[in-house]
Coordinates of C-alpha atoms in Angstrom, one line a residue:
Chain A
M1 CA 15.0 29.7 -17.1
R2 CA 14.5 30.6 -13.5
L3 CA 11.4 32.6 -13.0
P4 CA 10.4 34.9 -10.1
G5 CA 7.4 33.6 -8.2
T6 CA 7.6 30.0 -9.4
T7 CA 8.3 28.8 -5.9
R8 CA 5.2 30.5 -4.7
L9 CA 3.3 29.1 -7.6
A10 CA 4.6 25.6 -6.8
W11 CA 3.3 26.0 -3.3
R12 CA 0.0 27.2 -4.8
F13 CA -0.1 24.0 -6.9
L14 CA 0.5 22.0 -3.8
T15 CA -2.3 23.6 -1.8
A16 CA -4.7 23.8 -4.7
N17 CA -4.3 20.1 -5.5
R18 CA -4.4 19.1 -1.9
W19 CA -6.6 16.0 -2.3
R20 CA -4.5 14.7 -5.2
N21 CA -1.3 15.4 -3.3
I22 CA -2.7 14.0 -0.1
T23 CA -3.4 10.8 -2.0
L24 CA 0.0 10.7 -3.5
G25 CA 1.6 11.6 -0.2
A26 CA -0.4 9.0 1.7
T27 CA 0.6 6.4 -0.9
V28 CA 4.3 7.3 -0.5
A29 CA 4.0 7.3 3.3
V30 CA 2.3 3.9 3.4
A31 CA 5.0 2.5 1.0
V32 CA 7.9 3.7 3.1
F33 CA 6.3 3.1 6.5
G34 CA 5.0 -0.3 5.5
A35 CA 8.2 -1.4 3.8
V36 CA 10.5 -0.4 6.7
L37 CA 8.1 -1.8 9.3
F38 CA 7.5 -5.1 7.4
E39 CA 11.2 -5.5 6.9
A40 CA 11.8 -4.8 10.6
V41 CA 9.2 -7.4 11.5
G42 CA 10.8 -9.8 9.1
R43 CA 14.2 -9.2 10.7
T44 CA 12.7 -9.7 14.1
I45 CA 11.4 -13.0 13.0
V46 CA 14.7 -13.9 11.6
D47 CA 16.5 -12.8 14.7
Q48 CA 14.1 -14.9 16.7
L49 CA 14.7 -17.9 14.4
E50 CA 18.4 -17.4 14.7
D51 CA 18.3 -17.0 18.4
D52 CA 16.2 -20.2 18.6
A53 CA 18.6 -21.9 16.2
Q54 CA 21.5 -20.7 18.3
R55 CA 19.9 -22.0 21.4
R56 CA 19.0 -25.3 19.9
Y57 CA 21.8 -25.8 17.5
G58 CA 24.7 -23.7 18.6
T59 CA 26.8 -22.7 15.7
A60 CA 26.3 -25.9 13.8
Q61 CA 24.9 -29.3 13.8
I62 CA 27.4 -32.1 13.3
T63 CA 26.4 -35.5 12.3
L64 CA 28.9 -38.3 12.2
P65 CA 28.4 -40.2 9.0
G66 CA 27.1 -43.7 9.2
G67 CA 29.0 -46.7 8.1
A68 CA 32.4 -45.6 9.2
A69 CA 34.1 -47.7 11.8
G70 CA 33.3 -46.4 15.3
T71 CA 30.8 -43.9 14.2
L72 CA 27.1 -43.8 14.1
A73 CA 25.0 -44.9 11.2
G74 CA 23.6 -41.7 10.0
E75 CA 21.7 -39.5 12.3
A76 CA 19.9 -42.3 13.9
G77 CA 22.7 -44.8 14.4
W78 CA 25.1 -45.6 17.2
I79 CA 28.5 -44.4 18.1
T80 CA 31.1 -46.3 20.0
R81 CA 31.5 -45.4 23.6
D82 CA 35.1 -44.4 22.8
D83 CA 34.0 -42.0 20.2
A84 CA 31.4 -40.6 22.5
R85 CA 34.0 -40.0 25.1
R86 CA 36.3 -38.3 22.6
I87 CA 33.5 -36.1 21.5
S88 CA 32.4 -35.3 25.0
D89 CA 36.0 -34.4 25.8
I90 CA 36.1 -32.1 22.8
L91 CA 32.8 -30.4 23.5
R92 CA 32.1 -28.0 26.2
V93 CA 28.8 -29.0 27.6
E94 CA 26.5 -26.1 28.5
S95 CA 23.5 -28.1 29.3
V96 CA 22.3 -31.6 29.2
S97 CA 18.6 -32.1 29.0
V98 CA 17.7 -35.3 30.9
Y99 CA 14.3 -36.9 30.6
P100 CA 12.6 -39.6 32.5
R101 CA 11.7 -42.7 30.5
V102 CA 8.3 -41.4 29.9
Q103 CA 8.4 -37.9 28.4
S104 CA 7.5 -35.3 30.8
D105 CA 9.4 -32.7 32.6
A106 CA 13.1 -33.3 32.6
V107 CA 16.1 -32.9 34.7
L108 CA 18.0 -30.0 33.3
I109 CA 21.5 -29.1 34.1
S110 CA 22.2 -25.8 32.6
E111 CA 25.5 -24.1 33.3
G112 CA 26.0 -26.3 36.3
Q113 CA 22.6 -25.6 37.7
F114 CA 20.9 -28.5 39.3
T115 CA 17.3 -29.0 38.1
T116 CA 14.6 -31.5 38.6
V117 CA 13.5 -34.8 37.3
R118 CA 9.8 -35.6 37.1
V119 CA 9.3 -39.3 37.7
I120 CA 6.3 -40.8 36.1
S121 CA 6.1 -44.5 36.7
S122 CA 7.7 -47.8 37.4
A123 CA 10.5 -49.5 35.5
D124 CA 7.9 -51.1 33.2
A125 CA 6.4 -47.8 32.3
A126 CA 8.2 -47.8 29.0
D127 CA 5.9 -50.4 27.7
D128 CA 2.8 -49.1 29.2
P129 CA 3.3 -45.6 30.6
P130 CA 0.7 -44.5 33.0
S131 CA -0.8 -41.1 32.8
P132 CA 1.1 -38.5 34.8
T133 CA -2.3 -37.6 36.2
D134 CA -2.8 -41.0 37.8
D135 CA -3.9 -40.6 41.3
P136 CA -2.1 -41.8 43.3
P137 CA 1.0 -42.0 41.0
S138 CA 2.8 -45.3 40.9
P139 CA 5.9 -45.3 42.9
A140 CA 9.1 -45.2 40.9
Q141 CA 11.0 -48.4 41.1
T142 CA 13.7 -47.6 38.5
L143 CA 14.3 -44.2 37.3
L144 CA 15.2 -44.0 33.7
V145 CA 16.6 -40.7 32.7
G146 CA 16.6 -39.7 29.1
Y147 CA 19.2 -37.3 27.8
G148 CA 19.0 -35.1 24.8
P149 CA 16.4 -32.7 23.6
A150 CA 13.0 -33.8 22.8
T151 CA 12.4 -30.8 20.6
L152 CA 15.3 -31.2 18.2
G153 CA 13.6 -33.3 15.6
D154 CA 12.7 -36.7 14.5
D155 CA 16.3 -37.6 13.7
A156 CA 17.8 -36.6 17.0
A157 CA 15.8 -37.9 19.9
S158 CA 16.8 -38.8 23.4
G159 CA 18.8 -41.7 24.8
F160 CA 18.1 -43.1 28.2
M161 CA 19.8 -44.7 31.2
D162 CA 18.8 -46.4 34.3
L163 CA 19.9 -44.1 37.2
D164 CA 19.8 -47.0 39.7
E165 CA 22.0 -49.0 37.4
F166 CA 24.5 -46.2 37.2
G167 CA 24.3 -45.5 40.8
V168 CA 22.6 -42.1 40.6
S169 CA 20.6 -41.6 43.8
W170 CA 17.3 -39.9 43.6
V171 CA 14.8 -38.7 46.1
R172 CA 11.1 -38.1 45.7
D173 CA 10.0 -34.6 46.4
Q174 CA 8.0 -34.4 49.5
D175 CA 5.5 -31.9 48.2
V176 CA 5.2 -32.3 44.5
P177 CA 4.0 -35.7 43.2
D178 CA 6.0 -37.3 40.4
L179 CA 9.0 -35.2 41.2
V180 CA 12.4 -36.6 42.2
W181 CA 15.6 -35.0 42.9
V182 CA 18.9 -36.2 41.7
S183 CA 22.4 -35.3 42.6
D184 CA 24.1 -33.1 40.1
D185 CA 27.5 -34.8 40.8
E186 CA 26.2 -38.3 40.5
L187 CA 24.2 -37.5 37.3
M188 CA 27.2 -36.0 35.7
R189 CA 29.4 -38.9 36.7
A190 CA 26.9 -41.2 35.1
L191 CA 26.7 -39.2 32.0
R192 CA 30.5 -39.2 31.7
E193 CA 30.4 -42.9 32.2
V194 CA 28.2 -43.4 29.2
G195 CA 30.4 -41.0 27.3
V196 CA 28.0 -38.1 27.2
A197 CA 29.6 -35.4 29.3
S198 CA 33.1 -34.4 30.1
E199 CA 34.5 -32.9 33.2
D200 CA 34.1 -29.4 32.0
A201 CA 30.4 -29.8 31.4
V202 CA 29.7 -26.1 31.1
G203 CA 29.4 -23.9 28.1
N204 CA 27.8 -25.2 25.0
V205 CA 25.1 -27.7 24.2
L206 CA 25.6 -31.4 23.8
L207 CA 22.6 -33.1 22.4
I208 CA 22.4 -36.8 22.3
G209 CA 20.5 -39.1 20.0
P210 CA 19.0 -41.2 18.6
G211 CA 16.2 -42.9 20.3
D212 CA 12.7 -41.9 20.0
S213 CA 10.8 -39.7 22.5
K214 CA 7.8 -42.0 21.9
N215 CA 10.0 -45.1 22.5
P216 CA 12.2 -44.2 25.3
G217 CA 13.5 -47.7 25.8
A218 CA 15.3 -47.6 22.5
G219 CA 18.4 -46.2 24.0
R220 CA 18.8 -49.2 26.3
D221 CA 18.8 -51.6 23.4
S222 CA 22.0 -50.3 21.9
P223 CA 24.8 -52.6 21.1
D224 CA 27.0 -53.3 24.1
D225 CA 29.8 -51.1 23.1
R226 CA 27.7 -48.4 21.7
A227 CA 26.3 -45.2 23.0
P228 CA 23.6 -43.3 21.2
A229 CA 24.6 -41.3 18.2
V230 CA 25.9 -37.9 18.9
V231 CA 24.7 -34.7 17.4
A232 CA 26.9 -32.1 18.7
Y233 CA 27.3 -28.4 18.5
N234 CA 30.0 -25.8 18.6
S235 CA 33.6 -26.7 18.5
A236 CA 32.8 -27.7 15.0
E237 CA 36.3 -27.2 13.8
I238 CA 37.8 -29.4 16.4
L239 CA 35.3 -32.1 15.8
I240 CA 35.8 -32.0 12.1
A241 CA 39.5 -32.3 12.7
E242 CA 38.9 -35.3 14.9
F243 CA 36.3 -36.8 12.8
P244 CA 36.9 -35.8 9.1
Q245 CA 33.8 -37.5 7.9
V246 CA 31.4 -35.4 9.9
V247 CA 28.7 -33.5 8.2
V248 CA 28.3 -30.0 9.4
R249 CA 25.1 -28.0 8.9
S250 CA 25.3 -24.4 9.4
R251 CA 23.0 -22.6 11.8
Q252 CA 21.4 -20.8 8.9
D253 CA 20.6 -24.1 7.3
L254 CA 19.1 -25.3 10.5
A255 CA 17.1 -22.1 10.9
D256 CA 15.9 -22.5 7.3
R257 CA 14.9 -26.0 7.9
A258 CA 13.1 -25.1 11.1
A259 CA 11.3 -22.2 9.4
K260 CA 10.9 -24.0 6.0
I261 CA 11.8 -20.7 4.4
S262 CA 15.0 -18.9 3.8
A263 CA 15.6 -16.6 6.7
E264 CA 17.5 -14.3 4.4
N265 CA 14.4 -13.7 2.3
I266 CA 11.9 -13.2 5.0
P267 CA 12.4 -9.4 5.5
L268 CA 12.6 -8.9 1.8
L269 CA 9.5 -10.9 1.2
L270 CA 7.6 -9.1 3.9
S271 CA 8.7 -5.7 2.6
L272 CA 7.9 -6.6 -0.9
V273 CA 4.4 -7.6 0.2
L274 CA 3.8 -3.9 0.7
I275 CA 6.3 -2.1 -1.3
L276 CA 5.4 -3.6 -4.7
P277 CA 1.7 -2.6 -4.6
A278 CA 2.7 0.7 -3.0
I279 CA 5.2 1.4 -5.8
A280 CA 2.5 0.5 -8.3
A281 CA 0.2 3.0 -6.5
I282 CA 2.9 5.6 -6.6
V283 CA 3.4 5.1 -10.3
G284 CA -0.3 5.3 -10.8
S285 CA -0.7 8.4 -8.7
V286 CA 2.1 10.2 -10.5
L287 CA 0.8 9.2 -13.9
V288 CA -2.7 10.3 -13.1
T289 CA -1.3 13.5 -11.7
G290 CA 0.7 14.1 -14.8
E291 CA -2.0 13.2 -17.2
S292 CA -4.5 15.5 -15.5
R293 CA -1.9 18.3 -15.9
G294 CA -1.4 17.7 -19.6
D295 CA -3.7 20.6 -20.7
Q296 CA -2.2 22.9 -18.1
L297 CA 1.3 22.1 -19.2
I298 CA 0.3 22.9 -22.8
L299 CA -1.2 26.2 -21.7
L300 CA 2.0 27.1 -20.0
R301 CA 3.9 26.3 -23.2
T302 CA 1.7 28.5 -25.3
M303 CA 2.2 31.3 -22.8
G304 CA 6.0 31.1 -23.3
F305 CA 7.2 29.0 -20.4
D306 CA 10.0 26.7 -21.7
T307 CA 9.8 23.0 -21.1
P308 CA 12.7 22.8 -18.5
T309 CA 10.9 25.3 -16.4
I310 CA 7.6 23.5 -16.6
R311 CA 9.2 20.2 -15.9
A312 CA 11.0 21.6 -12.9
L313 CA 7.7 22.9 -11.5
V314 CA 6.0 19.5 -11.8
V315 CA 9.0 17.7 -10.4
R316 CA 9.4 20.1 -7.6
E317 CA 5.8 19.7 -6.6
V318 CA 5.9 16.0 -6.5
F319 CA 9.3 16.1 -4.7
M320 CA 7.9 18.3 -2.0
V321 CA 5.0 15.9 -1.5
A322 CA 7.2 12.8 -1.5
T323 CA 9.7 14.2 0.8
G324 CA 7.1 15.3 3.3
A325 CA 5.3 12.0 3.1
T326 CA 8.6 10.1 3.6
F327 CA 9.5 12.2 6.6
I328 CA 6.1 11.5 8.2
A329 CA 6.5 7.8 7.4
L330 CA 9.9 7.8 9.2
V331 CA 8.5 9.6 12.2
L332 CA 5.8 6.9 12.4
V333 CA 8.4 4.2 12.1
G334 CA 10.3 5.8 14.9
I335 CA 7.2 5.9 17.1
V336 CA 6.4 2.2 16.4
A337 CA 10.1 1.2 16.9
G338 CA 10.0 2.9 20.2
A339 CA 6.8 1.3 21.3
V340 CA 7.6 -2.2 20.2
P341 CA 10.6 -3.7 22.0
N342 CA 13.2 -5.6 20.1
L343 CA 11.7 -4.5 16.7
A344 CA 14.7 -4.9 14.4
V345 CA 14.5 -1.6 12.5
A346 CA 17.6 -1.5 10.3
A347 CA 19.2 1.8 9.4
K348 CA 20.0 0.3 6.0
S349 CA 16.4 -0.4 5.2
I350 CA 15.4 3.1 6.4
V351 CA 17.9 4.6 4.0
R352 CA 16.9 2.3 1.2
F353 CA 13.2 3.0 1.4
S354 CA 13.6 6.7 2.1
V355 CA 15.5 7.0 -1.1
I356 CA 12.6 5.2 -2.9
G357 CA 10.1 7.4 -1.2
V358 CA 11.9 10.7 -1.9
F359 CA 13.2 10.1 -5.4
I360 CA 11.0 7.6 -7.2
P361 CA 7.9 9.8 -7.3
P362 CA 9.7 12.9 -8.7
G363 CA 11.7 10.7 -11.0
L364 CA 8.4 9.3 -12.4
S365 CA 6.9 12.8 -12.6
F366 CA 10.0 13.9 -14.5
L367 CA 9.5 11.2 -17.0
T368 CA 5.8 11.9 -17.2
A369 CA 6.3 15.6 -17.7
R370 CA 9.0 14.9 -20.3
R371 CA 6.6 12.7 -22.2
L372 CA 3.7 15.2 -22.0
L373 CA 5.9 18.1 -23.1
S374 CA 7.6 16.2 -25.9
G375 CA 4.9 16.5 -28.5
G376 CA 4.2 19.5 -30.6
I377 CA 1.9 22.2 -29.0
H378 CA -0.2 22.3 -32.1
E379 CA -1.1 18.6 -31.9
R380 CA -1.9 18.8 -28.3
L381 CA -4.0 21.9 -28.7
A382 CA -5.8 20.1 -31.5
E383 CA -6.5 17.2 -29.2
F384 CA -8.0 19.6 -26.6
R385 CA -10.2 21.1 -29.3
R386 CA -11.7 17.8 -30.3
Chain B
M1 CA 2.6 51.1 -34.2
N2 CA 3.0 52.3 -37.8
S3 CA -0.2 51.3 -39.6
S4 CA 1.5 51.1 -42.9
S5 CA 4.0 48.6 -41.6
P6 CA 2.3 45.3 -41.0
F7 CA 2.9 43.7 -37.6
V8 CA 2.4 40.3 -39.2
A9 CA 3.2 39.5 -42.8
C10 CA 2.7 36.0 -44.2
T11 CA 4.1 35.3 -47.7
E12 CA 3.2 32.2 -49.7
V13 CA 2.9 30.2 -46.5
S14 CA 2.2 26.5 -46.8
K15 CA 1.8 23.9 -44.1
S16 CA 0.9 20.3 -44.3
Y17 CA 0.4 17.5 -41.8
A18 CA 0.8 13.8 -42.1
D19 CA -2.5 11.9 -41.8
G20 CA -1.5 8.3 -41.9
D21 CA 0.2 7.8 -45.2
Q22 CA -1.2 10.9 -46.7
A23 CA -0.1 14.5 -46.4
V24 CA -3.0 16.9 -45.7
D25 CA -2.4 20.5 -46.8
A26 CA -3.6 22.6 -44.0
I27 CA -2.4 25.9 -45.4
R28 CA -1.7 26.5 -49.1
E29 CA 0.4 29.4 -50.4
L30 CA -1.3 31.9 -48.2
S31 CA -0.3 35.5 -48.0
M32 CA -1.8 38.1 -45.7
E33 CA -0.9 41.0 -43.5
A34 CA -2.2 42.2 -40.2
H35 CA -1.5 45.5 -38.5
G36 CA -1.1 46.5 -35.0
G37 CA -4.1 48.2 -33.4
Q38 CA -6.5 46.2 -35.6
V39 CA -8.6 43.1 -35.3
T40 CA -8.2 40.6 -38.1
A41 CA -10.9 38.0 -38.2
I42 CA -10.1 34.7 -39.9
V43 CA -13.3 33.0 -40.9
G44 CA -14.0 29.7 -42.6
P45 CA -15.6 26.4 -42.1
S46 CA -14.1 23.8 -39.8
G47 CA -11.0 22.3 -41.2
S48 CA -10.3 25.3 -43.4
G49 CA -6.9 26.0 -41.7
K50 CA -7.9 28.8 -39.3
T51 CA -6.2 27.3 -36.3
T52 CA -3.2 26.2 -38.1
L53 CA -2.6 29.7 -39.5
L54 CA -3.0 31.1 -36.0
H55 CA -0.5 28.6 -34.6
L56 CA 2.0 29.4 -37.3
I57 CA 1.7 33.1 -36.7
G58 CA 1.8 32.6 -32.9
G59 CA 5.1 30.7 -33.1
V60 CA 3.6 27.4 -32.1
E61 CA 4.4 25.8 -35.5
H62 CA 7.0 26.2 -38.2
V63 CA 6.0 26.8 -41.8
D64 CA 6.9 24.3 -44.4
S65 CA 7.4 26.9 -47.0
G66 CA 7.0 30.7 -47.3
S67 CA 7.7 33.1 -44.6
I68 CA 6.0 34.8 -41.6
I69 CA 7.4 38.0 -40.3
A70 CA 5.9 39.0 -36.9
A71 CA 7.1 41.8 -34.7
G72 CA 10.0 42.2 -37.1
V73 CA 11.1 38.6 -36.6
D74 CA 11.2 35.9 -39.3
L75 CA 9.5 33.0 -37.4
G76 CA 10.9 30.5 -39.8
E77 CA 14.4 31.3 -38.6
L78 CA 13.6 30.6 -35.0
S79 CA 14.6 27.5 -33.1
S80 CA 12.1 25.8 -30.8
S81 CA 13.5 27.6 -27.7
E82 CA 13.6 30.9 -29.6
Q83 CA 10.0 30.4 -30.6
T84 CA 9.2 29.9 -26.9
A85 CA 10.9 33.2 -26.1
F86 CA 9.1 34.9 -28.9
R87 CA 5.8 33.7 -27.5
A88 CA 6.8 34.9 -24.0
R89 CA 7.7 38.3 -25.2
N90 CA 5.0 39.0 -27.8
V91 CA 2.0 36.7 -27.8
S92 CA -1.1 36.0 -25.8
F93 CA -3.5 33.3 -26.6
V94 CA -7.2 33.2 -26.0
F95 CA -8.8 29.9 -26.6
A96 CA -12.3 28.7 -26.6
D97 CA -11.6 26.5 -23.5
L98 CA -8.1 26.0 -22.4
N99 CA -7.3 29.5 -21.1
L100 CA -6.7 29.3 -17.4
L101 CA -5.0 27.1 -14.8
P102 CA -7.9 25.8 -12.7
V103 CA -5.8 25.6 -9.5
L104 CA -4.8 29.2 -9.6
S105 CA -7.0 32.2 -8.8
I106 CA -7.8 34.7 -11.5
Y107 CA -5.3 37.1 -10.1
E108 CA -2.6 34.4 -10.0
N109 CA -3.4 33.3 -13.6
I110 CA -2.7 36.8 -14.7
S111 CA 0.4 37.0 -12.5
L112 CA 1.7 33.8 -14.0
G113 CA 1.8 35.4 -17.4
L114 CA 3.6 38.4 -16.0
A115 CA 6.2 36.2 -14.4
L116 CA 7.7 35.7 -17.8
L117 CA 8.2 39.5 -18.2
R118 CA 10.3 39.6 -15.0
L119 CA 8.5 42.6 -13.6
G120 CA 8.9 43.8 -10.1
Q121 CA 6.2 42.7 -7.7
P122 CA 4.5 46.2 -7.4
E123 CA 4.4 46.7 -11.1
A124 CA 3.1 43.2 -11.7
H125 CA 0.4 43.7 -9.1
Q126 CA -0.6 47.0 -10.6
R127 CA -0.8 45.6 -14.1
A128 CA -2.8 42.6 -13.0
M129 CA -5.3 44.6 -11.1
S130 CA -5.6 47.2 -13.8
A131 CA -6.3 44.5 -16.4
L132 CA -8.9 42.9 -14.2
D133 CA -10.5 46.3 -13.7
L134 CA -10.7 46.8 -17.4
V135 CA -12.6 43.5 -17.9
D136 CA -14.7 44.3 -14.8
L137 CA -13.5 41.4 -12.7
A138 CA -11.4 43.2 -10.1
D139 CA -13.8 42.2 -7.4
R140 CA -13.3 38.5 -8.2
A141 CA -9.6 38.6 -8.4
H142 CA -9.1 35.8 -5.8
R143 CA -11.7 33.4 -7.1
L144 CA -10.9 30.2 -8.9
P145 CA -11.8 30.0 -12.6
A146 CA -14.2 27.2 -11.9
T147 CA -16.4 29.6 -10.1
L148 CA -16.8 31.9 -13.1
S149 CA -19.0 31.7 -16.2
S150 CA -17.5 30.9 -19.6
G151 CA -17.7 34.5 -20.6
E152 CA -16.0 35.7 -17.4
R153 CA -13.2 33.2 -18.0
Q154 CA -12.7 34.5 -21.5
R155 CA -12.5 38.0 -20.0
V156 CA -9.8 36.8 -17.7
A157 CA -7.9 35.5 -20.6
I158 CA -8.2 38.8 -22.3
A159 CA -7.2 40.5 -19.1
R160 CA -4.0 38.4 -19.1
A161 CA -3.3 39.7 -22.6
L162 CA -4.0 43.2 -21.4
A163 CA -1.7 42.9 -18.4
R164 CA 1.1 41.4 -20.6
E165 CA 0.6 44.3 -23.0
S166 CA 1.1 41.7 -25.7
A167 CA 1.7 43.0 -29.1
L168 CA 0.1 40.0 -30.7
V169 CA -3.1 38.5 -29.4
I170 CA -4.2 35.3 -31.0
A171 CA -7.8 34.3 -30.3
D172 CA -9.0 30.9 -31.5
E173 CA -12.8 30.7 -31.5
P174 CA -13.0 32.9 -28.4
T175 CA -16.8 33.1 -28.6
A176 CA -17.4 29.5 -29.5
H177 CA -19.3 28.6 -26.3
L178 CA -20.9 31.9 -25.5
D179 CA -24.3 33.3 -26.1
H180 CA -24.7 36.2 -28.5
A181 CA -24.6 38.9 -25.9
M182 CA -21.5 37.5 -24.2
A183 CA -19.9 37.0 -27.6
L184 CA -20.4 40.6 -28.4
Q185 CA -18.9 41.6 -25.1
I186 CA -15.8 39.5 -25.8
T187 CA -15.5 40.8 -29.3
N188 CA -15.6 44.4 -28.0
L189 CA -12.9 43.6 -25.5
L190 CA -10.8 42.2 -28.3
R191 CA -11.4 45.3 -30.3
S192 CA -10.4 47.4 -27.4
L193 CA -7.1 45.5 -27.2
G194 CA -6.4 46.6 -30.7
A195 CA -7.9 50.1 -30.7
D196 CA -6.9 51.2 -27.2
H197 CA -3.7 49.2 -26.6
G198 CA -2.3 48.9 -30.1
S199 CA -2.3 45.1 -30.1
C200 CA -2.5 43.2 -33.3
V201 CA -5.4 40.9 -32.8
L202 CA -5.9 37.8 -34.9
M203 CA -9.2 36.1 -34.2
A204 CA -10.4 32.8 -35.8
T205 CA -14.2 32.5 -35.8
H206 CA -16.9 30.8 -37.7
D207 CA -19.4 33.3 -36.4
S208 CA -20.0 35.9 -39.2
A209 CA -21.6 38.3 -36.7
V210 CA -18.4 38.3 -34.6
A211 CA -16.3 38.7 -37.8
E212 CA -18.3 41.7 -38.8
G213 CA -16.9 43.7 -36.0
A214 CA -13.3 43.1 -37.2
D215 CA -11.2 45.7 -39.0
Q216 CA -10.2 43.0 -41.6
V217 CA -11.7 39.7 -42.5
L218 CA -9.7 36.9 -44.0
R219 CA -11.7 34.0 -45.5
L220 CA -10.2 30.6 -45.8
E221 CA -11.3 27.4 -47.4
D222 CA -9.3 24.2 -47.7
G223 CA -6.2 26.2 -46.5
R224 CA -6.5 28.8 -49.2
R225 CA -7.4 32.4 -48.9
I226 CA -10.6 33.0 -50.9
D227 CA -11.5 36.6 -50.3

């Protein structure tokens, strides 16, 4: 039954119950706003992790299995120089991080850009490295250049080579102590000679291991015909074809390893942190609202209002509150998203949580009203009389 | 309303409720009549079946056996939704407490009852204000029930019945929480509903002084009529 004036009465219910409705609306708004924002923050973190993984790992990490002829022994073994050359021919090298024998700043060749080498000490520095802050710094006699990232992990440290031995000239910087300059061409030639880089050393990342950043001489102790093990990135399919035994780890795995948590679950976890208690609060608010209306609903029934009409009134009231609160929450999300650069606000999560905000509270109120209206009027009136 | 034709006629009405494993007979083979334009007081101790009888006559409950004819309608033949429509058309309730929606003003409470009658806005407004005038509350039309005394809230409930021009007014202990003077005032208003407006007023009360003002007194004990 559609009654004249019920819309106006619904509005009157809204305004008359303003504190209760404000509480309900605030709960819904916090739930939607928090959930969307938390998920966006989670996605931003994941994006950052993935970007980091992309930067560090490319699309995959490939480890040549140990024990096979001509391949490295696990992640910390050795690879033949032939295999190293084959791999370097396959891979497009975007950058090679090159370190002096004692970890410090490094030579970095990125997309063909010539970078610096910070020289720390003499040839014997590997056994007893002086502090970079020694004053005056010891003159470099032999420059050992490490290659490979120091940040990759324990199982993929740097290898090293003697630049003098490989004929790479280097010049001390006139102004900056402990800084030498090396020739890009000569360095790349040397890297190719040890099987690290190919002619087209541009593009993707080639990371070399093993070795130990705390034991930079390790790379020099390799067997005569061996180069450090190779942990390579990108061109995975080609490498797998060339070396069927390779183990490929996806970027996601690497990101998960790095974060020690499933990147897929971070946004969900973060959103659940807020959405679960908020949903509990919504349920509580609606139930309290419904229970407090129980006597009013019975009075309406005795007056001759049928239950569908009463239920519609209750649901409409909550729907109006929930919709308004959700709208406000989304406006706030928009403001925050505009204010915080790179915040990964996903349209999908906005839709998902908006649906929750708009439909869950009235859905609950429908169930509450149905329960309150299901009993006989006589019994309910008797309860009120007691 | 023809005084010889009862507005409410109960014949051999029985009603029982389950109380755990046992059935409690709330009303036992009760017969009675009530006429339009009169106030019928139903008196008896607590648990004697007064409220149950009112709920049966008001279309809130179904009888187990017997029949109730009200406004020419056999209530036993009505479905739940038809009972609802019957209440909307014919009945106004006045309770000891639960009378008004606390979030609506007095005027809106009365208008809410009129919404069921599908009146035009001018007529609804005129009826509501006239009813409030009759109970001497026109100047408080826009106040909330919480700001009124118990007696004033009862008067609003009676005003709602006046505005609806309900043929059947069911008052369940309407003076329960009122002092003697206020109880008398409410009783007089209920009597005016009958005398001046032709309503059939059924009033349950345990107050013999209130009952004395009724046109007819029906005494109940253990669900039976004993007068």
